[in-house]
XYZ file of C-alpha atoms in Angstrom:
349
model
C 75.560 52.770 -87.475
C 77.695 54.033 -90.205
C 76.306 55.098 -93.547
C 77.236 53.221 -96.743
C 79.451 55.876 -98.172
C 81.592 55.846 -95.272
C 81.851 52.231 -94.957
C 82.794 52.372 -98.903
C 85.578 55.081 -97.530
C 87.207 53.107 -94.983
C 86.905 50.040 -96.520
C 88.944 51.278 -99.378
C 91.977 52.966 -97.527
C 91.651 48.847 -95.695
C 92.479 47.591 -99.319
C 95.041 49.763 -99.527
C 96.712 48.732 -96.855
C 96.599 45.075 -96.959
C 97.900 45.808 -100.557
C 100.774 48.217 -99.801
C 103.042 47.302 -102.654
C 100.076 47.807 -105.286
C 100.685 50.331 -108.597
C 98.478 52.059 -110.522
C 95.911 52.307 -107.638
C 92.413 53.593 -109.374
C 89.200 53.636 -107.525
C 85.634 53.884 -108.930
C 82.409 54.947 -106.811
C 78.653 53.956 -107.357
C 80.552 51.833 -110.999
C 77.556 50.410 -113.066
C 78.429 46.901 -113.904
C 75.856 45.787 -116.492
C 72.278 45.251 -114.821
C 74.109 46.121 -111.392
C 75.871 49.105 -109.485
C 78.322 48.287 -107.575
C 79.723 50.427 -104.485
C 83.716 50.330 -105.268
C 85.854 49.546 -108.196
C 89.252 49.339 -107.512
C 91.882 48.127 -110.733
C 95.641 48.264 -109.498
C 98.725 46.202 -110.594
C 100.269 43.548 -108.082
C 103.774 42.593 -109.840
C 102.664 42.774 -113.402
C 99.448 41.400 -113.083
C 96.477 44.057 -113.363
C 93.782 43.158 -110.682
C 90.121 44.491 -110.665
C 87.971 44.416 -107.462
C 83.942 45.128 -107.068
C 83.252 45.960 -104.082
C 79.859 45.704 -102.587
C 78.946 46.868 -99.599
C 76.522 45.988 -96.621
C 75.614 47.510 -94.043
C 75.101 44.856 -91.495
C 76.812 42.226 -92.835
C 74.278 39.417 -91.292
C 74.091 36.835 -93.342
C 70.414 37.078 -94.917
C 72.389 40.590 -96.211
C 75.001 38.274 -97.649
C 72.939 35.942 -99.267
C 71.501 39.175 -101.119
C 74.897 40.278 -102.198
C 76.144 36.300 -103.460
C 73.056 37.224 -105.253
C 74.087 40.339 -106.653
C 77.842 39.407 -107.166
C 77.142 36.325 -109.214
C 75.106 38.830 -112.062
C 78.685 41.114 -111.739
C 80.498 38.129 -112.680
C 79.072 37.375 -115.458
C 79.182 41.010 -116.658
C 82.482 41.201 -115.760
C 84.216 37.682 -115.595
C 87.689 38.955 -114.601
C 86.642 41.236 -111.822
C 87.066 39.646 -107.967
C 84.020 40.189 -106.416
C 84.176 41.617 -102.447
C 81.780 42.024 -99.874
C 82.526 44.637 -97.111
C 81.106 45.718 -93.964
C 81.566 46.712 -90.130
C 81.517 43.265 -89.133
C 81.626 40.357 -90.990
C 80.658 36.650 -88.522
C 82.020 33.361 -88.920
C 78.906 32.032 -90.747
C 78.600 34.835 -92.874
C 82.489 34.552 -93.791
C 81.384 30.759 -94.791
C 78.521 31.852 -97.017
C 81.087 33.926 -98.855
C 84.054 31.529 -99.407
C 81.445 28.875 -100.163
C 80.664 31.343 -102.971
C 83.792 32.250 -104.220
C 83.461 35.657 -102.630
C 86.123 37.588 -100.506
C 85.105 39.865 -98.253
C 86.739 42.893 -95.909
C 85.416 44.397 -92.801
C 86.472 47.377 -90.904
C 86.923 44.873 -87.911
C 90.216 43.358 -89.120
C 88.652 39.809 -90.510
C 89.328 39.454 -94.293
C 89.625 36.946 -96.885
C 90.738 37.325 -100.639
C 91.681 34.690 -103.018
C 92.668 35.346 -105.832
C 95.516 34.534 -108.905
C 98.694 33.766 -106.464
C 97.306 35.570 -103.848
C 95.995 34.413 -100.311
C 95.087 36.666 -97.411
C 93.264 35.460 -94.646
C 92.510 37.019 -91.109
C 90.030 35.975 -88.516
C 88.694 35.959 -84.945
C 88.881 39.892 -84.679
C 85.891 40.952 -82.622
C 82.963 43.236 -83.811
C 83.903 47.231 -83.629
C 80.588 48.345 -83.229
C 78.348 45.234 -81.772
C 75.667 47.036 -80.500
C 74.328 48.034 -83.842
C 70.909 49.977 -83.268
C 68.272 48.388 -85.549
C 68.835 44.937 -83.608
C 69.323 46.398 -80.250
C 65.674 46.052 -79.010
C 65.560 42.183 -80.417
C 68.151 41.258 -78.413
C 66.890 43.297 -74.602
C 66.485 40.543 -71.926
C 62.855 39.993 -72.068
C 62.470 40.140 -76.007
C 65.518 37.259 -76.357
C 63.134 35.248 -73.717
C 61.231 34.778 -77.305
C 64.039 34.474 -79.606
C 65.526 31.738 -77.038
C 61.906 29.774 -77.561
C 61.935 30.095 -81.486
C 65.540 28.646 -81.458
C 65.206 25.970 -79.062
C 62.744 24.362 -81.427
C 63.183 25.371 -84.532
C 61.024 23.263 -86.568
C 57.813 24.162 -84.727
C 55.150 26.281 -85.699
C 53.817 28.762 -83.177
C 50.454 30.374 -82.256
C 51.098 33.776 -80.790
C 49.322 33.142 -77.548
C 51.828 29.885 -77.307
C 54.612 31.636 -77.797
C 53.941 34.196 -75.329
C 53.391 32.026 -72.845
C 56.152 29.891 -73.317
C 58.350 32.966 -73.129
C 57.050 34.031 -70.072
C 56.259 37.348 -71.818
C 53.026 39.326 -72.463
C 51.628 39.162 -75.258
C 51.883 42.814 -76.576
C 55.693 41.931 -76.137
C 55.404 38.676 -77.805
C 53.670 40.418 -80.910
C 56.631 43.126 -80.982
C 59.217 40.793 -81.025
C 57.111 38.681 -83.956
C 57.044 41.812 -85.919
C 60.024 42.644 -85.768
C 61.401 39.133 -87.018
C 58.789 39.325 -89.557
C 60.168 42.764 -90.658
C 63.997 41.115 -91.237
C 62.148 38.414 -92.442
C 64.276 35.492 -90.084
C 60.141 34.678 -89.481
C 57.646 33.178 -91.418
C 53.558 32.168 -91.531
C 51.756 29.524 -92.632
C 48.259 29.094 -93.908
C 47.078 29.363 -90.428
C 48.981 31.760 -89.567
C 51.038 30.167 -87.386
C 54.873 31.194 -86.626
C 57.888 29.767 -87.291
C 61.574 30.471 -88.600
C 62.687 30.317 -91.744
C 66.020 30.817 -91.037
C 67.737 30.098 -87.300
C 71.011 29.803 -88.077
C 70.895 33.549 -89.183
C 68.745 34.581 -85.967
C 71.570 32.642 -84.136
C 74.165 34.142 -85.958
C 72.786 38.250 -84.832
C 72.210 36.997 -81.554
C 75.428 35.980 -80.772
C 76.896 39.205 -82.303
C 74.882 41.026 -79.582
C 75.370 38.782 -76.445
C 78.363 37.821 -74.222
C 78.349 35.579 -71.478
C 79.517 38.010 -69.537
C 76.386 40.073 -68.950
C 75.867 38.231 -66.421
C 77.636 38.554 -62.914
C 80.008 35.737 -62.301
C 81.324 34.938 -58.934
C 83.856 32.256 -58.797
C 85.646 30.346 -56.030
C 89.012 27.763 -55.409
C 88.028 23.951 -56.115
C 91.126 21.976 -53.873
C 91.039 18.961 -56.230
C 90.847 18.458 -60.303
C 87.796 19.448 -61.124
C 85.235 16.581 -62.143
C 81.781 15.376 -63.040
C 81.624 14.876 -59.381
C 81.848 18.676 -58.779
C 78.669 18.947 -61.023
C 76.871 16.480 -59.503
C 77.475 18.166 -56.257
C 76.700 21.188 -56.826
C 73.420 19.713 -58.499
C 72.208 18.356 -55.171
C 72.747 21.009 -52.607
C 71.228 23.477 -55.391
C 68.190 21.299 -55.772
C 67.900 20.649 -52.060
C 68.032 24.477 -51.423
C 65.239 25.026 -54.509
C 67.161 26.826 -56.841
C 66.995 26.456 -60.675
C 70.588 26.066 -61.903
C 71.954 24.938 -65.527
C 75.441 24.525 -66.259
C 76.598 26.085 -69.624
C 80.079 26.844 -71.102
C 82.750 24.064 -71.214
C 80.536 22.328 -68.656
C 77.475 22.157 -70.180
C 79.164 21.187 -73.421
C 81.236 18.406 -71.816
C 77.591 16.678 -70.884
C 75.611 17.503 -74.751
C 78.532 16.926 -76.658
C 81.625 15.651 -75.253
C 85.012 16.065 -76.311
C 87.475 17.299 -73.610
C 88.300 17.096 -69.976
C 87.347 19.799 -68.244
C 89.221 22.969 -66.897
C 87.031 24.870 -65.137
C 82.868 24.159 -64.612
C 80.393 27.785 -65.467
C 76.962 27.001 -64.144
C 74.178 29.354 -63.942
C 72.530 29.383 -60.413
C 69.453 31.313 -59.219
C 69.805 33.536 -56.289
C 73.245 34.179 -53.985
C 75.864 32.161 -54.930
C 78.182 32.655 -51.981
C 75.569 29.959 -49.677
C 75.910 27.527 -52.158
C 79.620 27.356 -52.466
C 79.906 27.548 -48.134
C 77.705 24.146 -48.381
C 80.622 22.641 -50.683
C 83.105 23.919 -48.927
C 84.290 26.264 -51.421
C 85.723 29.767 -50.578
C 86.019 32.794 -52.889
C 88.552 33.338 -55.530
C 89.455 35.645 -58.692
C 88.150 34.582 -61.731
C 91.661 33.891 -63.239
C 92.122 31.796 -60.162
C 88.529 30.121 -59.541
C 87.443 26.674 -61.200
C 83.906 26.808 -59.943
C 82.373 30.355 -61.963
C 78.473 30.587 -60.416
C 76.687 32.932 -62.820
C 73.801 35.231 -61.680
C 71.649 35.181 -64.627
C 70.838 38.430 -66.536
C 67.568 37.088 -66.864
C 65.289 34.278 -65.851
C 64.956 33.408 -69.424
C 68.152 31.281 -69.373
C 66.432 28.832 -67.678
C 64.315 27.724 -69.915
C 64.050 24.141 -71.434
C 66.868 22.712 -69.520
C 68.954 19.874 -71.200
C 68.723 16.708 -68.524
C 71.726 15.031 -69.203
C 72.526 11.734 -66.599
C 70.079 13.594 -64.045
C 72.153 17.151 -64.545
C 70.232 20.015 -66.322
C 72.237 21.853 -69.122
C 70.992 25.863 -70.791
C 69.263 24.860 -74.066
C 71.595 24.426 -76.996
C 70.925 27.916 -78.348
C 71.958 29.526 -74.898
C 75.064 27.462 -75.067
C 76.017 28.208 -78.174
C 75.717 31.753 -77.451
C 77.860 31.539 -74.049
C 80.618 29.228 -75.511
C 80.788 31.850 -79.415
C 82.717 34.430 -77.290
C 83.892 32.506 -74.268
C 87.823 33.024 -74.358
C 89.378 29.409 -74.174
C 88.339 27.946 -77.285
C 84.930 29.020 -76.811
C 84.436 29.617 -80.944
C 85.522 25.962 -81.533
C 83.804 24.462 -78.817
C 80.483 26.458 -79.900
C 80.823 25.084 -84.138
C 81.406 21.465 -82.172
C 78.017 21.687 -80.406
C 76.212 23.091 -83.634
C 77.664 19.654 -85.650
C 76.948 16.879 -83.272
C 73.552 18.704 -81.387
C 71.954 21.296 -82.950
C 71.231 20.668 -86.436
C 71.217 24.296 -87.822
Protein backbone atom coordinates (compact mmCIF):
# COMPACT_ATOMS: atom_id res chain seq x y z
CA UNK A 1 0.00 0.00 0.00
CA UNK A 2 1.48 3.33 -0.58
CA UNK A 3 2.55 5.60 2.23
CA UNK A 4 0.83 8.97 2.79
CA UNK A 5 3.67 11.10 1.60
CA UNK A 6 3.69 9.50 -1.63
CA UNK A 7 0.10 9.55 -2.17
CA UNK A 8 0.41 13.47 -1.19
CA UNK A 9 3.26 13.37 -4.16
CA UNK A 10 1.33 11.97 -6.87
CA UNK A 11 -1.71 13.37 -6.04
CA UNK A 12 -0.25 16.76 -6.47
CA UNK A 13 1.58 16.41 -9.94
CA UNK A 14 -2.61 14.87 -10.68
CA UNK A 15 -3.70 18.53 -9.81
CA UNK A 16 -1.36 19.77 -11.88
CA UNK A 17 -2.35 18.21 -14.64
CA UNK A 18 -6.00 18.46 -14.66
CA UNK A 19 -5.08 22.21 -14.13
CA UNK A 20 -2.51 22.71 -16.92
CA UNK A 21 -3.19 26.34 -17.66
CA UNK A 22 -2.81 27.29 -13.80
CA UNK A 23 -0.15 30.36 -12.70
CA UNK A 24 1.48 30.97 -9.78
CA UNK A 25 1.47 27.22 -8.82
CA UNK A 26 2.58 27.09 -4.86
CA UNK A 27 2.35 23.98 -2.85
CA UNK A 28 2.40 23.59 0.97
CA UNK A 29 3.19 20.17 2.90
CA UNK A 30 1.96 19.00 6.44
CA UNK A 31 0.08 23.22 6.33
CA UNK A 32 -1.48 23.77 9.87
CA UNK A 33 -4.90 25.10 9.32
CA UNK A 34 -6.11 26.29 12.74
CA UNK A 35 -6.93 23.20 15.13
CA UNK A 36 -6.04 20.95 11.97
CA UNK A 37 -3.00 19.89 9.66
CA UNK A 38 -3.71 19.36 6.58
CA UNK A 39 -1.57 17.14 4.01
CA UNK A 40 -1.38 19.66 0.82
CA UNK A 41 -1.93 23.28 0.24
CA UNK A 42 -1.93 24.24 -3.10
CA UNK A 43 -2.87 28.36 -4.01
CA UNK A 44 -2.52 28.98 -7.91
CA UNK A 45 -4.34 31.47 -10.23
CA UNK A 46 -6.96 30.10 -12.88
CA UNK A 47 -7.63 33.31 -15.22
CA UNK A 48 -7.42 35.96 -12.60
CA UNK A 49 -9.01 34.28 -9.95
CA UNK A 50 -6.55 33.03 -7.07
CA UNK A 51 -7.70 29.47 -5.95
CA UNK A 52 -6.62 27.70 -2.65
CA UNK A 53 -6.93 23.88 -2.21
CA UNK A 54 -6.50 21.65 1.21
CA UNK A 55 -5.80 18.64 0.49
CA UNK A 56 -6.32 15.78 2.80
CA UNK A 57 -5.31 12.64 2.29
CA UNK A 58 -6.44 8.94 3.04
CA UNK A 59 -5.05 6.15 2.73
CA UNK A 60 -7.81 3.80 1.89
CA UNK A 61 -10.28 5.92 0.87
CA UNK A 62 -13.29 3.55 2.28
CA UNK A 63 -15.82 5.43 3.27
CA UNK A 64 -15.78 5.14 7.27
CA UNK A 65 -12.11 6.99 6.27
CA UNK A 66 -14.20 9.59 4.50
CA UNK A 67 -16.62 10.22 6.97
CA UNK A 68 -13.43 11.02 9.24
CA UNK A 69 -12.08 13.47 6.78
CA UNK A 70 -15.93 15.38 6.07
CA UNK A 71 -15.16 15.51 9.67
CA UNK A 72 -11.94 17.05 9.55
CA UNK A 73 -12.61 19.28 6.41
CA UNK A 74 -15.67 20.95 7.83
CA UNK A 75 -13.22 22.41 11.06
CA UNK A 76 -10.72 23.62 7.84
CA UNK A 77 -13.54 25.46 6.52
CA UNK A 78 -14.31 27.31 9.03
CA UNK A 79 -10.64 28.23 9.65
CA UNK A 80 -10.26 28.92 6.32
CA UNK A 81 -13.66 29.77 4.54
CA UNK A 82 -12.19 30.40 1.06
CA UNK A 83 -10.06 27.33 0.82
CA UNK A 84 -11.73 24.19 -1.40
CA UNK A 85 -11.44 21.39 0.62
CA UNK A 86 -10.12 17.85 -1.28
CA UNK A 87 -9.94 14.45 -0.32
CA UNK A 88 -7.37 12.19 -2.13
CA UNK A 89 -6.48 8.69 -2.26
CA UNK A 90 -5.57 5.44 -4.39
CA UNK A 91 -9.04 4.73 -4.96
CA UNK A 92 -11.88 6.59 -4.34
CA UNK A 93 -15.71 4.16 -4.78
CA UNK A 94 -18.89 5.32 -5.96
CA UNK A 95 -20.37 5.60 -2.41
CA UNK A 96 -17.53 7.19 -1.04
CA UNK A 97 -17.53 9.80 -4.08
CA UNK A 98 -21.35 10.39 -2.81
CA UNK A 99 -20.39 11.00 0.80
CA UNK A 100 -18.10 13.69 -0.54
CA UNK A 101 -20.27 15.67 -3.03
CA UNK A 102 -23.07 15.30 -0.49
CA UNK A 103 -20.58 17.29 1.61
CA UNK A 104 -19.43 19.78 -0.55
CA UNK A 105 -16.10 18.03 -0.83
CA UNK A 106 -14.06 17.25 -4.08
CA UNK A 107 -11.92 14.65 -4.11
CA UNK A 108 -8.86 13.15 -6.50
CA UNK A 109 -7.54 9.70 -6.68
CA UNK A 110 -4.55 8.33 -8.35
CA UNK A 111 -7.11 6.02 -10.24
CA UNK A 112 -8.37 8.68 -12.68
CA UNK A 113 -11.97 9.40 -10.81
CA UNK A 114 -12.17 13.09 -9.69
CA UNK A 115 -14.58 15.67 -8.88
CA UNK A 116 -14.01 19.49 -8.13
CA UNK A 117 -16.51 22.18 -7.99
CA UNK A 118 -15.71 25.09 -7.54
CA UNK A 119 -16.24 29.17 -8.70
CA UNK A 120 -16.87 28.49 -12.67
CA UNK A 121 -15.24 25.43 -12.56
CA UNK A 122 -16.58 21.76 -13.07
CA UNK A 123 -14.48 18.64 -13.50
CA UNK A 124 -15.88 15.42 -13.20
CA UNK A 125 -14.48 11.85 -14.09
CA UNK A 126 -15.76 8.48 -13.13
CA UNK A 127 -15.97 4.70 -13.58
CA UNK A 128 -12.04 4.33 -13.69
CA UNK A 129 -11.24 1.07 -11.93
CA UNK A 130 -9.12 0.66 -8.69
CA UNK A 131 -5.08 0.71 -9.42
CA UNK A 132 -4.20 -1.23 -6.61
CA UNK A 133 -7.50 -3.37 -5.44
CA UNK A 134 -5.91 -5.82 -3.56
CA UNK A 135 -4.91 -3.52 -0.79
CA UNK A 136 -3.22 -5.70 2.07
CA UNK A 137 -4.91 -4.79 5.38
CA UNK A 138 -8.37 -6.06 3.83
CA UNK A 139 -6.98 -8.91 1.92
CA UNK A 140 -7.60 -11.65 4.58
CA UNK A 141 -11.43 -10.24 5.15
CA UNK A 142 -12.24 -10.78 1.89
CA UNK A 143 -10.40 -14.86 1.35
CA UNK A 144 -13.25 -17.26 0.35
CA UNK A 145 -14.03 -18.76 3.61
CA UNK A 146 -13.80 -15.45 5.77
CA UNK A 147 -16.46 -13.59 3.09
CA UNK A 148 -18.70 -16.90 3.90
CA UNK A 149 -19.19 -14.56 7.22
CA UNK A 150 -19.24 -11.22 5.77
CA UNK A 151 -21.95 -12.67 3.15
CA UNK A 152 -24.13 -13.75 6.51
CA UNK A 153 -23.69 -10.27 8.30
CA UNK A 154 -24.90 -8.56 5.02
CA UNK A 155 -27.66 -10.69 4.10
CA UNK A 156 -29.36 -9.63 7.29
CA UNK A 157 -28.24 -6.72 8.38
CA UNK A 158 -30.42 -5.78 11.13
CA UNK A 159 -29.79 -8.94 13.17
CA UNK A 160 -27.83 -9.41 16.08
CA UNK A 161 -25.51 -12.40 16.22
CA UNK A 162 -24.16 -14.84 18.85
CA UNK A 163 -20.76 -16.04 17.76
CA UNK A 164 -21.61 -19.69 17.82
CA UNK A 165 -24.70 -18.58 15.34
CA UNK A 166 -22.75 -16.97 13.17
CA UNK A 167 -20.31 -19.61 12.75
CA UNK A 168 -22.59 -21.95 12.00
CA UNK A 169 -24.52 -20.15 9.67
CA UNK A 170 -21.31 -19.48 7.77
CA UNK A 171 -20.42 -22.85 7.57
CA UNK A 172 -17.12 -21.85 9.23
CA UNK A 173 -15.34 -22.86 12.48
CA UNK A 174 -15.52 -21.01 15.00
CA UNK A 175 -11.82 -19.93 15.54
CA UNK A 176 -12.46 -18.53 11.92
CA UNK A 177 -15.68 -17.00 12.80
CA UNK A 178 -13.96 -15.13 15.84
CA UNK A 179 -11.06 -13.87 13.37
CA UNK A 180 -13.22 -12.52 10.99
CA UNK A 181 -15.38 -10.76 14.11
CA UNK A 182 -12.20 -9.22 15.21
CA UNK A 183 -11.18 -8.04 12.54
CA UNK A 184 -14.56 -6.11 11.73
CA UNK A 185 -14.46 -5.06 15.22
CA UNK A 186 -10.91 -3.64 14.66
CA UNK A 187 -12.28 -1.29 11.45
CA UNK A 188 -15.07 -0.91 13.52
CA UNK A 189 -17.91 -1.87 10.42
CA UNK A 190 -19.01 -4.24 13.77
CA UNK A 191 -20.62 -3.58 16.81
CA UNK A 192 -21.89 -5.29 20.44
CA UNK A 193 -24.62 -4.99 22.42
CA UNK A 194 -25.24 -5.43 26.09
CA UNK A 195 -25.15 -9.07 25.55
CA UNK A 196 -22.66 -9.10 23.58
CA UNK A 197 -24.18 -10.01 20.68
CA UNK A 198 -22.92 -8.99 16.97
CA UNK A 199 -24.12 -6.94 14.54
CA UNK A 200 -23.14 -4.13 11.90
CA UNK A 201 -23.13 -0.83 12.35
CA UNK A 202 -22.43 0.04 9.09
CA UNK A 203 -23.14 -2.45 5.82
CA UNK A 204 -23.19 -0.25 3.26
CA UNK A 205 -19.43 0.47 4.04
CA UNK A 206 -18.64 -3.43 4.52
CA UNK A 207 -20.44 -3.66 1.09
CA UNK A 208 -18.72 -0.94 -0.31
CA UNK A 209 -14.74 -2.80 0.58
CA UNK A 210 -16.13 -5.90 -0.47
CA UNK A 211 -16.95 -5.07 -3.73
CA UNK A 212 -13.59 -3.22 -4.18
CA UNK A 213 -11.99 -6.66 -3.56
CA UNK A 214 -14.28 -9.09 -5.54
CA UNK A 215 -15.11 -9.65 -9.26
CA UNK A 216 -17.42 -11.96 -10.61
CA UNK A 217 -14.98 -13.29 -12.42
CA UNK A 218 -13.15 -15.36 -9.82
CA UNK A 219 -15.09 -17.73 -10.61
CA UNK A 220 -14.75 -20.06 -13.77
CA UNK A 221 -17.42 -19.36 -16.29
CA UNK A 222 -18.23 -21.71 -19.04
CA UNK A 223 -20.74 -20.52 -21.47
CA UNK A 224 -22.61 -22.05 -24.41
CA UNK A 225 -24.98 -20.92 -27.80
CA UNK A 226 -28.82 -20.53 -26.78
CA UNK A 227 -30.65 -20.99 -30.65
CA UNK A 228 -33.60 -18.77 -29.63
CA UNK A 229 -33.99 -15.21 -27.61
CA UNK A 230 -33.18 -15.93 -24.48
CA UNK A 231 -36.18 -16.04 -21.87
CA UNK A 232 -37.59 -16.75 -18.45
CA UNK A 233 -38.21 -20.04 -20.01
CA UNK A 234 -34.42 -20.69 -20.32
CA UNK A 235 -34.29 -20.16 -16.45
CA UNK A 236 -36.92 -22.20 -15.67
CA UNK A 237 -35.29 -24.90 -17.62
CA UNK A 238 -32.31 -24.92 -16.53
CA UNK A 239 -33.95 -24.85 -12.92
CA UNK A 240 -35.48 -28.28 -13.44
CA UNK A 241 -32.87 -30.46 -14.97
CA UNK A 242 -30.43 -28.82 -12.23
CA UNK A 243 -32.80 -29.74 -9.46
CA UNK A 244 -33.57 -33.14 -10.94
CA UNK A 245 -29.76 -33.86 -11.17
CA UNK A 246 -29.31 -32.42 -7.25
CA UNK A 247 -27.32 -29.58 -7.80
CA UNK A 248 -27.59 -26.23 -5.91
CA UNK A 249 -27.70 -23.47 -8.55
CA UNK A 250 -28.63 -19.57 -8.15
CA UNK A 251 -28.79 -17.30 -10.93
CA UNK A 252 -27.06 -13.87 -10.34
CA UNK A 253 -26.03 -11.02 -12.71
CA UNK A 254 -28.62 -9.54 -15.16
CA UNK A 255 -30.58 -12.72 -14.45
CA UNK A 256 -30.91 -12.76 -11.04
CA UNK A 257 -31.67 -9.06 -11.10
CA UNK A 258 -34.35 -9.38 -13.80
CA UNK A 259 -36.34 -11.77 -11.07
CA UNK A 260 -35.54 -9.29 -7.50
CA UNK A 261 -35.87 -6.23 -9.24
CA UNK A 262 -36.97 -5.99 -12.69
CA UNK A 263 -36.30 -3.53 -15.19
CA UNK A 264 -34.99 -4.87 -18.56
CA UNK A 265 -35.24 -7.71 -20.97
CA UNK A 266 -32.66 -9.84 -20.80
CA UNK A 267 -29.41 -10.36 -22.93
CA UNK A 268 -27.71 -13.03 -21.71
CA UNK A 269 -28.71 -15.35 -18.29
CA UNK A 270 -25.24 -15.93 -15.54
CA UNK A 271 -26.28 -18.63 -13.14
CA UNK A 272 -24.13 -20.21 -10.65
CA UNK A 273 -24.31 -24.10 -10.81
CA UNK A 274 -22.63 -26.67 -8.54
CA UNK A 275 -20.47 -29.24 -10.10
CA UNK A 276 -19.67 -29.75 -14.18
CA UNK A 277 -21.48 -27.60 -16.16
CA UNK A 278 -20.92 -29.19 -19.55
CA UNK A 279 -23.85 -32.27 -18.41
CA UNK A 280 -26.18 -29.78 -17.68
CA UNK A 281 -26.09 -27.80 -20.84
CA UNK A 282 -26.01 -31.53 -23.08
CA UNK A 283 -29.54 -32.12 -21.17
CA UNK A 284 -30.78 -28.66 -22.76
CA UNK A 285 -29.39 -29.16 -25.72
CA UNK A 286 -26.90 -26.53 -25.51
CA UNK A 287 -23.34 -26.82 -27.01
CA UNK A 288 -20.23 -24.81 -26.08
CA UNK A 289 -19.44 -21.34 -27.08
CA UNK A 290 -16.99 -18.25 -26.33
CA UNK A 291 -18.05 -16.08 -23.82
CA UNK A 292 -18.46 -13.10 -26.28
CA UNK A 293 -20.61 -15.51 -28.20
CA UNK A 294 -22.54 -17.60 -25.37
CA UNK A 295 -26.00 -16.43 -23.80
CA UNK A 296 -26.14 -19.17 -21.24
CA UNK A 297 -22.64 -18.28 -18.79
CA UNK A 298 -22.71 -21.45 -16.02
CA UNK A 299 -20.43 -20.26 -13.23
CA UNK A 300 -18.36 -22.72 -11.09
CA UNK A 301 -18.46 -21.08 -7.83
CA UNK A 302 -15.22 -19.94 -6.08
CA UNK A 303 -16.77 -21.07 -3.09
CA UNK A 304 -19.75 -22.85 -1.66
CA UNK A 305 -20.54 -19.78 0.23
CA UNK A 306 -22.45 -18.25 -2.72
CA UNK A 307 -25.05 -20.40 -2.09
CA UNK A 308 -26.24 -19.32 0.77
CA UNK A 309 -29.78 -17.89 1.53
CA UNK A 310 -31.08 -18.22 -1.91
CA UNK A 311 -33.72 -15.62 -3.12
CA UNK A 312 -36.97 -17.92 -4.29
CA UNK A 313 -38.42 -15.85 -6.72
CA UNK A 314 -41.73 -17.61 -8.77
CA UNK A 315 -40.12 -21.10 -7.69
CA UNK A 316 -36.42 -19.91 -9.14
CA UNK A 317 -33.64 -19.37 -6.49
CA UNK A 318 -31.59 -16.07 -6.89
CA UNK A 319 -27.62 -15.39 -4.84
CA UNK A 320 -28.64 -13.21 -1.85
CA UNK A 321 -28.84 -9.52 -2.59
CA UNK A 322 -25.36 -8.82 -1.22
CA UNK A 323 -23.79 -11.50 -3.64
CA UNK A 324 -25.63 -9.82 -6.42
CA UNK A 325 -24.74 -6.67 -5.80
CA UNK A 326 -21.24 -7.65 -5.70
CA UNK A 327 -21.41 -9.68 -9.18
CA UNK A 328 -23.49 -6.99 -11.06
CA UNK A 329 -20.75 -3.59 -9.30
CA UNK A 330 -18.11 -4.74 -11.87
CA UNK A 331 -20.04 -6.78 -14.38
CA UNK A 332 -19.26 -4.94 -17.81
CA UNK A 333 -22.77 -4.19 -19.44
CA UNK A 334 -24.21 -1.82 -17.15
CA UNK A 335 -23.37 -3.85 -14.30
CA UNK A 336 -22.69 -0.44 -11.93
CA UNK A 337 -26.25 0.78 -12.79
CA UNK A 338 -27.94 -2.33 -12.58
CA UNK A 339 -26.14 -3.00 -9.05
CA UNK A 340 -27.36 1.00 -7.47
CA UNK A 341 -30.99 -0.28 -9.05
CA UNK A 342 -31.04 -3.41 -6.85
CA UNK A 343 -29.67 -1.44 -3.70
CA UNK A 344 -32.94 1.20 -4.22
CA UNK A 345 -35.83 -1.08 -4.80
CA UNK A 346 -34.29 -4.41 -2.57
CA UNK A 347 -31.76 -3.89 -0.32
CA UNK A 348 -32.34 -1.09 1.90
CA UNK A 349 -28.68 -0.07 2.71
Amino acid sequence: MLKSAEIRRQVAQRLREIFPKARGWEETADAKIGAQTVDLLAKFKLGEHEQTMVVDVVSLGQPRQIRAAVTKMSDIRKAMPAAYPVAASVYIGSQSARILKDNGLGFVDLSGNCYLAFEHVLIEKDGKRNVRPSTRPLRSLFAPRATRVVRVLLNEPGRAWRLEELAKAAAVSLGHSHNVVKRLEDLRWLERDEAQRIHLGKPSDLLEAWCESYSYRTNEIASYFVPERVSRKLMADLARVATAENRRYAFTLSAGLSLVAPQTRLSGVHCYLEGDPNPIAAALGLHPAGEADGSLHLLSPYDPGVFYAPVDKAGLKVVCLAQLYADLVRYERRGAEQAEHLRREAMGY
